Structure formats: structure tokens, C-alpha cells
XYZ file of C-alpha atoms in Angstrom:
458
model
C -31.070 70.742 103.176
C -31.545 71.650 99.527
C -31.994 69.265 96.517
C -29.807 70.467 93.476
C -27.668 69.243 90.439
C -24.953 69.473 92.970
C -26.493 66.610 95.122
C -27.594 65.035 92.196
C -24.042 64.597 91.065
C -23.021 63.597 94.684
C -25.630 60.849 94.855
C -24.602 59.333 91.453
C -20.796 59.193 92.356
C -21.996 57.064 95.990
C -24.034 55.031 94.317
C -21.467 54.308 91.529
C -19.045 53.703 94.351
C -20.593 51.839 96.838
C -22.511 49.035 93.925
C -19.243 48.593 92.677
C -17.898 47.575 95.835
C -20.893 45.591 96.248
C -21.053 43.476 93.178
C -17.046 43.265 93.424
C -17.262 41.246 96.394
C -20.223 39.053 94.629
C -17.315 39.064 91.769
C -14.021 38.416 93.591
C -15.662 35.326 95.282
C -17.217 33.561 92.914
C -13.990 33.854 90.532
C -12.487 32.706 93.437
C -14.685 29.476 94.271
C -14.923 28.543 90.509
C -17.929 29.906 88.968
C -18.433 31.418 85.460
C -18.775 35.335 85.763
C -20.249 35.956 82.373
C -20.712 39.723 83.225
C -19.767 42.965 85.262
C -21.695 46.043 85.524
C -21.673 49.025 86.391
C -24.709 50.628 85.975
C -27.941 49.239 83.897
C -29.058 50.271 80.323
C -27.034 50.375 76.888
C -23.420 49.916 77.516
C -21.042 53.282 77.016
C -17.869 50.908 77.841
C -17.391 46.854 77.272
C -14.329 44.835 77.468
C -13.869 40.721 77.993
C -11.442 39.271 79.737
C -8.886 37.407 77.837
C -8.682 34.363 80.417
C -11.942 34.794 82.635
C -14.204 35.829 79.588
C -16.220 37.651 82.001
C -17.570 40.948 80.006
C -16.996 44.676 81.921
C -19.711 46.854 81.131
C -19.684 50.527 81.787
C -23.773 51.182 81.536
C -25.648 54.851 80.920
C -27.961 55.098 83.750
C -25.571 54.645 86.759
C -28.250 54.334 89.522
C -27.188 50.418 90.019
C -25.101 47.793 88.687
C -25.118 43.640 88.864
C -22.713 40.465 88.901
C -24.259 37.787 86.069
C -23.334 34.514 86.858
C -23.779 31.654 84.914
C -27.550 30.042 85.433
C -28.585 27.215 83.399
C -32.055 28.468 84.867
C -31.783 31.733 82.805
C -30.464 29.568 79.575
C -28.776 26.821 78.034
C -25.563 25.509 79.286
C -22.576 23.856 77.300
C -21.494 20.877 79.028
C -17.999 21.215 79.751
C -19.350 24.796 81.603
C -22.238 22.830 83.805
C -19.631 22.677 86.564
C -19.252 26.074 86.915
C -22.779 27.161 86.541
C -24.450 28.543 89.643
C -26.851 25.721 90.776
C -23.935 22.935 89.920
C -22.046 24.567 93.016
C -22.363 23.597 96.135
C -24.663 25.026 98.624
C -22.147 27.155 100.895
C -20.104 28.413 98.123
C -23.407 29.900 96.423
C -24.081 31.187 99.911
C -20.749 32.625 100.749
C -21.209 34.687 97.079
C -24.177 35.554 98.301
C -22.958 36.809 101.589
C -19.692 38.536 99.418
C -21.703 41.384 98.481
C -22.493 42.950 101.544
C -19.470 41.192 103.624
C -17.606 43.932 100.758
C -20.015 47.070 101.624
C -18.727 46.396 105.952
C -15.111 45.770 104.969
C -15.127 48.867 102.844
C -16.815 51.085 105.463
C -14.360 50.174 107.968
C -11.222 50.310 106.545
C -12.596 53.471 104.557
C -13.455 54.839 108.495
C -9.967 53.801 109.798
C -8.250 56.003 106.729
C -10.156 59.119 107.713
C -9.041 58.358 111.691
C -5.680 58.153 110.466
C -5.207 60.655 108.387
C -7.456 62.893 110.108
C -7.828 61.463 113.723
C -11.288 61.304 115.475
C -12.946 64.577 117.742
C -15.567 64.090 120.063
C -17.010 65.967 122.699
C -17.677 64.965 126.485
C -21.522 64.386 127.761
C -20.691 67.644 129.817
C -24.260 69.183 129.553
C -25.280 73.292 129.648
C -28.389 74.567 130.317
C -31.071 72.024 128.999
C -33.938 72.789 126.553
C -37.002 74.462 128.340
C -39.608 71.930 128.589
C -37.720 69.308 127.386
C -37.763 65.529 128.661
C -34.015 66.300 130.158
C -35.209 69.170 131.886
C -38.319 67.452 133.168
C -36.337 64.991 134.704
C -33.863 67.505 136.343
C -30.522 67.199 134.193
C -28.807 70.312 135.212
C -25.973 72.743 133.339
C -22.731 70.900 134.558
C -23.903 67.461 134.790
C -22.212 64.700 132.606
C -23.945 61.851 131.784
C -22.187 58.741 132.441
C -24.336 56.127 131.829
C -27.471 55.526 129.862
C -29.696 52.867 131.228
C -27.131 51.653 132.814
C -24.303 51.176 129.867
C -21.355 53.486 130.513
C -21.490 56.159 127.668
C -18.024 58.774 127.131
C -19.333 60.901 124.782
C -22.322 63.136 123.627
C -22.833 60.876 120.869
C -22.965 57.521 122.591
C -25.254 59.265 125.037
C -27.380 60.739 121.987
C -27.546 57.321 120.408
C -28.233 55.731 123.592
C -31.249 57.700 125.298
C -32.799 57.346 121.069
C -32.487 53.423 121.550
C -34.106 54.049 125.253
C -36.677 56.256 123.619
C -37.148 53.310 121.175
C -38.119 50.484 123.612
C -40.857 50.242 126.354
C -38.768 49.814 129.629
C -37.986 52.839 131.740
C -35.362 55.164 130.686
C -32.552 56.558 132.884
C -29.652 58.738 132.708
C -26.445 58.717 135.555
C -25.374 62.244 135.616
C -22.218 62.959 137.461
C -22.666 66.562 138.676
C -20.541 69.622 139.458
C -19.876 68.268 142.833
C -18.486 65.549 141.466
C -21.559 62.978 143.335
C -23.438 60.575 140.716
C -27.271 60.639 140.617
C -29.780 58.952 138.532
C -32.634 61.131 136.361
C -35.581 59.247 135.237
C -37.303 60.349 132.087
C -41.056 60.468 132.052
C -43.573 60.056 129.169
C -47.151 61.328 129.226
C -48.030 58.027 126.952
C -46.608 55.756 124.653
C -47.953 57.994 121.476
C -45.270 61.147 123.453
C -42.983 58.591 123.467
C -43.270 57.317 119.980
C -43.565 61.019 118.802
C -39.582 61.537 119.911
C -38.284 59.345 117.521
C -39.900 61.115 114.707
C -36.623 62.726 112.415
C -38.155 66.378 113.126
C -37.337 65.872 117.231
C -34.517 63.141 117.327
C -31.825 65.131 116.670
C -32.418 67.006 120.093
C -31.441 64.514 122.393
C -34.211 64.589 124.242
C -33.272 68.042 125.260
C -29.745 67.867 125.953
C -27.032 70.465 124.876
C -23.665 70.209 125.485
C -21.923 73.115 127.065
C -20.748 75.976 125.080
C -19.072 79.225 125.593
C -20.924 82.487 125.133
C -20.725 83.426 121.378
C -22.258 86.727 120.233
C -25.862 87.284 118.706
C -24.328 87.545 115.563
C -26.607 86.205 112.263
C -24.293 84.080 109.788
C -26.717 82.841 107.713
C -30.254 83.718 106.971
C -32.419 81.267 105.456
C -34.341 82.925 102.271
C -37.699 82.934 102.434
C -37.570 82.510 106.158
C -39.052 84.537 109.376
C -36.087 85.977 110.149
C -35.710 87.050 105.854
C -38.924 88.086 105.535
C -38.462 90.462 108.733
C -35.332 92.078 106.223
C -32.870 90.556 108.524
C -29.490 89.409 106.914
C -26.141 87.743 107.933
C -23.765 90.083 109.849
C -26.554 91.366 112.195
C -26.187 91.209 115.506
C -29.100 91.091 117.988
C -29.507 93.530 120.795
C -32.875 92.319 122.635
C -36.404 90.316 121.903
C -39.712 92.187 123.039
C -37.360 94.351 124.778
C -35.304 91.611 126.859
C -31.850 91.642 126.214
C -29.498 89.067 124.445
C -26.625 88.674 125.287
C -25.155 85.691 123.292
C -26.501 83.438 120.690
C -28.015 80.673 123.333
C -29.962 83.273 124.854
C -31.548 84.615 121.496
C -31.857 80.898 120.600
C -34.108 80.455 123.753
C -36.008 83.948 123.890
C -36.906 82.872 119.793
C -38.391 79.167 120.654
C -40.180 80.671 123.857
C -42.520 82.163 120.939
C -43.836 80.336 118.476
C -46.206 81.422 116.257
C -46.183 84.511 117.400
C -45.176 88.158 116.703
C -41.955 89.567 118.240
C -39.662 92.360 118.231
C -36.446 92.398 117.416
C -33.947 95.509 118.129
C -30.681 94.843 116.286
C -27.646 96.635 114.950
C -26.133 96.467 111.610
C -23.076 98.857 110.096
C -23.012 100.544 113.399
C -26.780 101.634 113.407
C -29.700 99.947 115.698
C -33.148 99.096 114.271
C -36.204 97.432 115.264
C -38.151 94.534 113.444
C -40.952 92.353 113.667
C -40.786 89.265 112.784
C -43.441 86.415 112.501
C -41.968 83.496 114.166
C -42.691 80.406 112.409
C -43.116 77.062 115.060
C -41.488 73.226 114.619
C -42.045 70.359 117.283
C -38.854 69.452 119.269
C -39.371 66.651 121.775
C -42.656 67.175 121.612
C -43.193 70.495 122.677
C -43.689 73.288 119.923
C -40.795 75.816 119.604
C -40.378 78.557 117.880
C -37.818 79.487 115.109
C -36.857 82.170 112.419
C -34.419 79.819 110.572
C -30.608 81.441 111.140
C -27.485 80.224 111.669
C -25.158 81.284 113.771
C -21.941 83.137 112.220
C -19.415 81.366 114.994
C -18.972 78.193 115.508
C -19.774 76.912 118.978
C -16.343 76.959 121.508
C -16.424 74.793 124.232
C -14.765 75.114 127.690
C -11.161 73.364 128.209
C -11.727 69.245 128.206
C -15.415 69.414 126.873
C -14.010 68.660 123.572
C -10.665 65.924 122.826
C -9.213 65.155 119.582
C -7.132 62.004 119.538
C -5.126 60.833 116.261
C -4.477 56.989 116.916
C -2.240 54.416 115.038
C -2.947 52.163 112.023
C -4.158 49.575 114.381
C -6.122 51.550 116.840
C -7.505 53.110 114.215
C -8.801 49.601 112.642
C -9.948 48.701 116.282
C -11.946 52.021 116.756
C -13.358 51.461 113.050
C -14.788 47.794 113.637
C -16.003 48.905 117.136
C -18.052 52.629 115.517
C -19.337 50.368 112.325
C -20.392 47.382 114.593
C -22.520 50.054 116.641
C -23.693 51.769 113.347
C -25.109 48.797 112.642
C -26.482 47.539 115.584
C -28.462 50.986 115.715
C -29.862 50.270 112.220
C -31.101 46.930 113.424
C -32.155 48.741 116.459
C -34.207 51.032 114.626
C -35.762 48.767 112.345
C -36.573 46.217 114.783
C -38.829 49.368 116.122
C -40.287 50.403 113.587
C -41.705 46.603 113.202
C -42.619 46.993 116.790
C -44.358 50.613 116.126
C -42.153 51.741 118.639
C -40.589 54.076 116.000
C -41.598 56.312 113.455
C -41.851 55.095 110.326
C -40.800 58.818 109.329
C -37.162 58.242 109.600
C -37.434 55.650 106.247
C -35.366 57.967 104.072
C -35.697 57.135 100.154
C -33.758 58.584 97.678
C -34.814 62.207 97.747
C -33.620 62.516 101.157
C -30.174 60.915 100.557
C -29.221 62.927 97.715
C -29.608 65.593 99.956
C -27.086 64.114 102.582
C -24.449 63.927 99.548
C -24.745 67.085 98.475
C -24.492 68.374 101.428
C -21.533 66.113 103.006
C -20.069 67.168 99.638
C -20.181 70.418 99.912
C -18.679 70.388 103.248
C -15.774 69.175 102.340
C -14.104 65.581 101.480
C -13.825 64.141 104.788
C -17.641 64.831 105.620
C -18.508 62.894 102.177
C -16.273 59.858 102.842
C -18.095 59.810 106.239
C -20.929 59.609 104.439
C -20.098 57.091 101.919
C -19.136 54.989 105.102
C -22.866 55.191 106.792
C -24.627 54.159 103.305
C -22.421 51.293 102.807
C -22.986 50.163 105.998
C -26.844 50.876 105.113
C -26.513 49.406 102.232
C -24.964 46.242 103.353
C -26.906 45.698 106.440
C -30.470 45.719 104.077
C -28.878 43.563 101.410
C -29.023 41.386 104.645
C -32.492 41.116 105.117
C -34.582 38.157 104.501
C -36.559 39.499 101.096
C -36.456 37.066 98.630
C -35.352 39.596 96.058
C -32.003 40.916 98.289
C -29.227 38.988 98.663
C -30.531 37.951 102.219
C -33.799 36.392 100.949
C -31.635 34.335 98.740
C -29.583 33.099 100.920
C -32.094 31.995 103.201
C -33.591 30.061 99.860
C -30.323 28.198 99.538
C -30.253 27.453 103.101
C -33.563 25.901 102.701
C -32.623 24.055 99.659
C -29.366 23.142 101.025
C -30.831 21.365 104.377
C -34.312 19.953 102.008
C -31.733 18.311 99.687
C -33.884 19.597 96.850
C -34.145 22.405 94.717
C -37.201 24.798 95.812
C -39.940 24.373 93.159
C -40.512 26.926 90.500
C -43.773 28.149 92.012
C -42.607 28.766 95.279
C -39.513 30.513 93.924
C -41.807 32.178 91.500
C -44.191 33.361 94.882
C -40.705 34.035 96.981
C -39.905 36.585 94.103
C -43.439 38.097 93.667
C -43.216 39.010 97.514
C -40.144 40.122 97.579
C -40.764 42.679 94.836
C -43.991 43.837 97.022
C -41.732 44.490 100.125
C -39.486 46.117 98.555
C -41.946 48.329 96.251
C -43.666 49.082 99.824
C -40.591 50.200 101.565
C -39.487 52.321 98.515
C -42.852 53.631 97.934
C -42.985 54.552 101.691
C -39.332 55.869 101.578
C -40.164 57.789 98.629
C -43.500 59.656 100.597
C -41.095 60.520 103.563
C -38.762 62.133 100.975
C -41.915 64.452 99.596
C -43.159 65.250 102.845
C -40.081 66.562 103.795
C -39.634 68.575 100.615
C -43.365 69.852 100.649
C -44.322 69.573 104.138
């Protein structure tokens, strides 16, 4: 990933969208319960756009710095009420209503994520491929525990998985956690066995949820056809650049070996790392030889090595490893609920282990690291940015949720209180409530925001 004006522009137009889907829902129900919306942003800072409402009197603003936006209700807290408006000030409405505005917010991120999801399965329709597994990675946890090319995992830790994905997300969760972990592989003879993964200690095991190793699967790779040694793209500045390799180039043999496809130059190049090799390859029609320095990354904690390329095909897969279905408007709402629901369950999942320090705190992305994402889901097309825009607003509802006094969560456990005290919280603790919840959120930022520079500069 590269930062760039591009994903820049990307990250403004998610963030425009999704916090105006956030504070609509704050909007829509508090119009809709009876309070006074004095205001509407979009965005913070001078206004470039205002209108009122003619009957509501609520004020639209479109603001300069759109990196945000906010719902003002009316607060006799904040300043001086007229009495015939005290009934439809904020803390002059009862508890649950200022709860379920509260709620609104992200209740509006979920519903837009999934019905956003459910247009892109309809108009689209949903691919995924089978756990039908190749050749696993050398030294990898799935090889140490004997997965074989041609097995298809079935079940992880006992829950029924029917797709690489769900068997990706499920062995991370498994990685996550203390208890055992276990795979049921159906192999090529059709008989079901169970492989048991085994960590050399719970710092290994911590160490494969870092972002650098995760995306491995512990090893696993689903089964491909052969596609040729051929060099697509070639990172600049890379081993493989520096060595005066460029796209188009296909590669003939490594320290004299011979490739014969990509996966084979893939595994001859991360049998070396750090280390000098040779590289024989041929390019218009005429061979040469190279050396090339080959730099070294950790993948499931073993150390690899790589020369940064891409492939120039796209993987093929044999016949039923990969199935494209296009369902119906309500199959496609049923599938929706059922993905965000386990989106979101992973994110709790995830945090819940990072509490634990059974995950890195590494995969806190800030947002460096999500501009990135939207430039590059932009710039691979629509549908891979609307994807996107669903997984940030189910993000961004799910930590609106949480119980920090600042976020919509940590108010709504303060009304909760105040609702079953019968009394309003006193100033001071709301006052202290505040103070912490700007700390919390400064520290997750602040540690968000050190991810994102390690990752740039690391």
C-alpha cells in the first residue's frame, strides 16, 4: 500500500459518507421522538453551506474540514432555554428516548452496511472459494501439523466452516484464545481427520496475530493451477528492482533449480532470506542471469524471504474450488445480516484479545493506515470501495458502542445510570466521566496513529 492524494481523496469521501449516515440516524430519531435539532453538520469548522428548515428550524451546515460532523440537540446544560422549548430539550426527555438517540447513530452505521452489502450481492452476486488446500507453506503451523495438498478443511475447532474465509477467520479467532486449536480436514480419500496445531509458547502464539503474519492463515493456501513465472509487477525500489528485473520477465531457475510456475519461484524465493541468489530469466526472447539480494519478512513466525513482485496472472483454480452464486433480494438481505453479524463479532473478538494480550496490539489501525485501504479499494474499482465503506461502518458503529464516556456508548451507559438512580449524575462526575473518556480515546488514537508510522517507516 501507498499513501497519496488519491487515498487522501478516498478517505475524505468515507468519512463524509459514513458520519453522515451516522449523525442522520442521531437526526431522524430525535425529530422523530420530539426533540429540538438546532443543528446538522457535516463536517467541523466555518460553514461553506447553511440552510434552516422552514418548519423544524434545525440549521444544515456544510463545514470546510470534512474529517467529522455532529447532531446539536437542544441542552439547557450548554445554554439557556425558552420555556415553551424546555419540553423538547434533551434532559426534559425521557430516559429511553435519549437512549434510543443515542443508540440511532450507530443502529444507522449496521443498517447501512447491510443493506449497502446486500446491493453489491445483488447486483454483483457473492464468489468464494472452497477450503480445498494445495501444498502448505514450508514451516508453517499447517504444515507442522500435517495439513496436506488436497485436504479441505471442514471444521475449525469444531464449527463447520464452507469456505477459505470462514476457515481463515476461524483458525485467527483460535489463534486468538488459549484453548487448543484444531482443524477437520476431509482428505483426497474422501476420510475426515483432525490436525492439531502446536505452539512453541504463548509469545509464538501471540506473534501470529501480528498484521505482518495474519494474513497467511497460518500457512494455508488454497489450491491453484500452475501459472507461469511470469513478473507483472515489480515493486520500485525493491530486491527484485534493484536486481534490474521488470514486469514481463519470466523466470527460468533460482541458484540453478528450475521453476516451473509461479508457486514454485514463490517457494524457492522465501527458502532464502537474506541471502544472495541467482536468478536466470528470459526477457524479449533472450536469457540472462541476476543476482538479487533477497530481502526477509516474518510469516507465521518463521522468516521468509521475498523480492517484492507480483504475479502477472491471476491465480485459476481447479473446477469447484471456486463458486459464484447471485441470490435474490431476500437472500441477499439474509446473507448480508448473517456476513455483518460475523464482521462484527470478529471485531469484538479481536478487541476482547487485545484486552486479554492475547492479540497484538499491532493490528490498531489509525488513520494513516485506512486512507491507505481507500485508496486502494478505490482504485480497484467501485465494488471493492463500497466493500470497504461497508467494513468501516461496521467499525465505526461497533466502537461508537463502547463504553467511553465520550462515544455514544459511554453516554448511554450514563443515562442508564441516571435513568435507574432517578437523579441526574453530578457535574463532577460527569466532568471526570468526560476527562477519561478523552484519555482513552487520545490513547487508542495515539497508539493507532504509532501503528500507522511503523508501518510507513518500519
Amino acid at each position: 500500500m501507498s499513501f497519496s492524494l488519491w487515498s487522501l481523496a478516498a478517505f475524505i469521501v468515507a468519512v463524509c459518507v459514513l458520519v453522515t449516515v451516522h449523525e442522520f440516524g442521531h437526526y431522524w430519531v430525535a425529530r422523530k421522538l420530539g426533540f429540538k435539532v438546532l443543528r446538522f453538520s457535516v463536517g467541523f469548522g466555518r460553514p461553506l453551506w447553511s440552510r434552516i428548515g422552514r418548519k423544524s428550524g434545525t440549521e444544515y451546515v456544510l463545514a470546510a474540514i470534512p474529517l467529522g460532523g455532529y447532531v446539536k440537540l437542544l441542552d439547557e446544560r450548554e445554554a439557556p432555554v425558552a420555556e415553551a422549548d424546555l419540553p423538547h430539550s434533551f434532559t426534559r426527555r425521557p430516559h429511553w428516548q435519549r437512549i434510543a438517540v443515542l443508540l440511532a447513530g450507530p443502529a444507522a452505521n449496521f443498517l447501512f452496511a447491510i443493506l449497502l452489502l446486500a446491493a453489491i450481492l445483488l447486483v454483483s452476486g457473492t464468489t468464494e472459494l472452497r477450503a480445498l488446500q494445495g501444498p502448505p507453506l514450508a514451516n508453517s503451523p499447517a504444515a507442522r501439523a500435517g495439513v496436506q495438498s488436497g485436504d479441505e478443511v471442514i471444521a475449525v475447532n469444531g464449527r463447520p466452516v464452507s469456505s477459505q474465509g470462514e476457515a481463515c477467520v476461524g483458525l485467527f479467532e483460535g489463534v486468538a484464545s488459549r484453548a487448543p486449536l484444531t482443524l477437520t480436514l476431509r482428505g483426497a480419500d474422501g476420510q475426515q481427520r483432525v490436525a492439531n496445531f502446536a505452539f512453541l509458547s504463548p509469545a509464538e502464539r501471540r506473534g501470529l496475530t501480528e498484521p505482518a503474519t495474519a494474513p497467511d492463515c497460518l500457512g494455508l493456501q488454497v489450491q491453484q493451477l500452475p501459472v507461469p513465472a511470469v513478473l507483472g509487477r515489480v515493486s520500485p525500489g525493491g530486491p527484485a528492482a534493484l536486481a534490474g528485473l521488470q514486469a514481463g520477465d519470466e523466470i527460468q531457475s533460482v541458484n540453478g533449480e528450475p521453476v516451473h510456475d509461479y508457486l514454485s519461484l514463490q517457494t524457492a524465493i522465501r527458502a532464502h532470506p537474506g541471502e544472495p541468489i541467482a536468478v536466470q530469466y528470459q526477457r524479449d526472447g533472450r536469457t540472462a542471469t541476476t543476482r538479487i539480494q533477497v530481502g526477509s519478512v516474518m510469516r507465521d513466525g518463521v522468516r521468509i524471504g521475498q523480492i517484492q513482485v507480483l504475479s502477472l496472472h491471476a491465480p485459476e483454480f481447479p473446477p469447484g474450488v471456486e463458486r459464484h452464486t447471485r441470490p435474490g433480494l431476500v437472500a441477499a438481505l439474509g446473507i448480508a445480516s448473517t456476513e455483518a453479524w460475523g464482521m462484527t463479532r470478529f471485531q469484538v473478538h479481536m478487541l476482547w484479545g487485545m484486552l486479554a494480550g492475547d492479540v497484538s496490539v499491532k493490528n490498531l489501525g489509525g488513520p494513516l493506515s485506512i486512507a491507505e485501504y481507500a485508496g486502494d479499494s478505490a482504485h480497484a474499482g467501485l465494488a471493492v470501495f463500497l466493500g470497504f465503506l461497508v467494513q468501516i461502518s461496521l467499525v465505526l458503529g461497533f466502537m461508537n458502542l463502547l463504553p467511553i464516556p465520550i462515544l455514544d456508548g459511554g453516554q448511554v451507559l450514563m443515562q442508564s445510570i441516571e435513568w435507574l438512580k432517578g437523579s441526574p449524575l453530578s457535574e463532577r462526575v460527569q466532568l471526570a466521566g468526560q476527562q477519561l473518556g478523552i484519555a482513552l480515546v487520545a490513547l487508542l488514537l495515539g497508539l493507532a496513529l504509532y501503528n500507522d508510522i511503523t508501518r510507513q517507516f518500519g
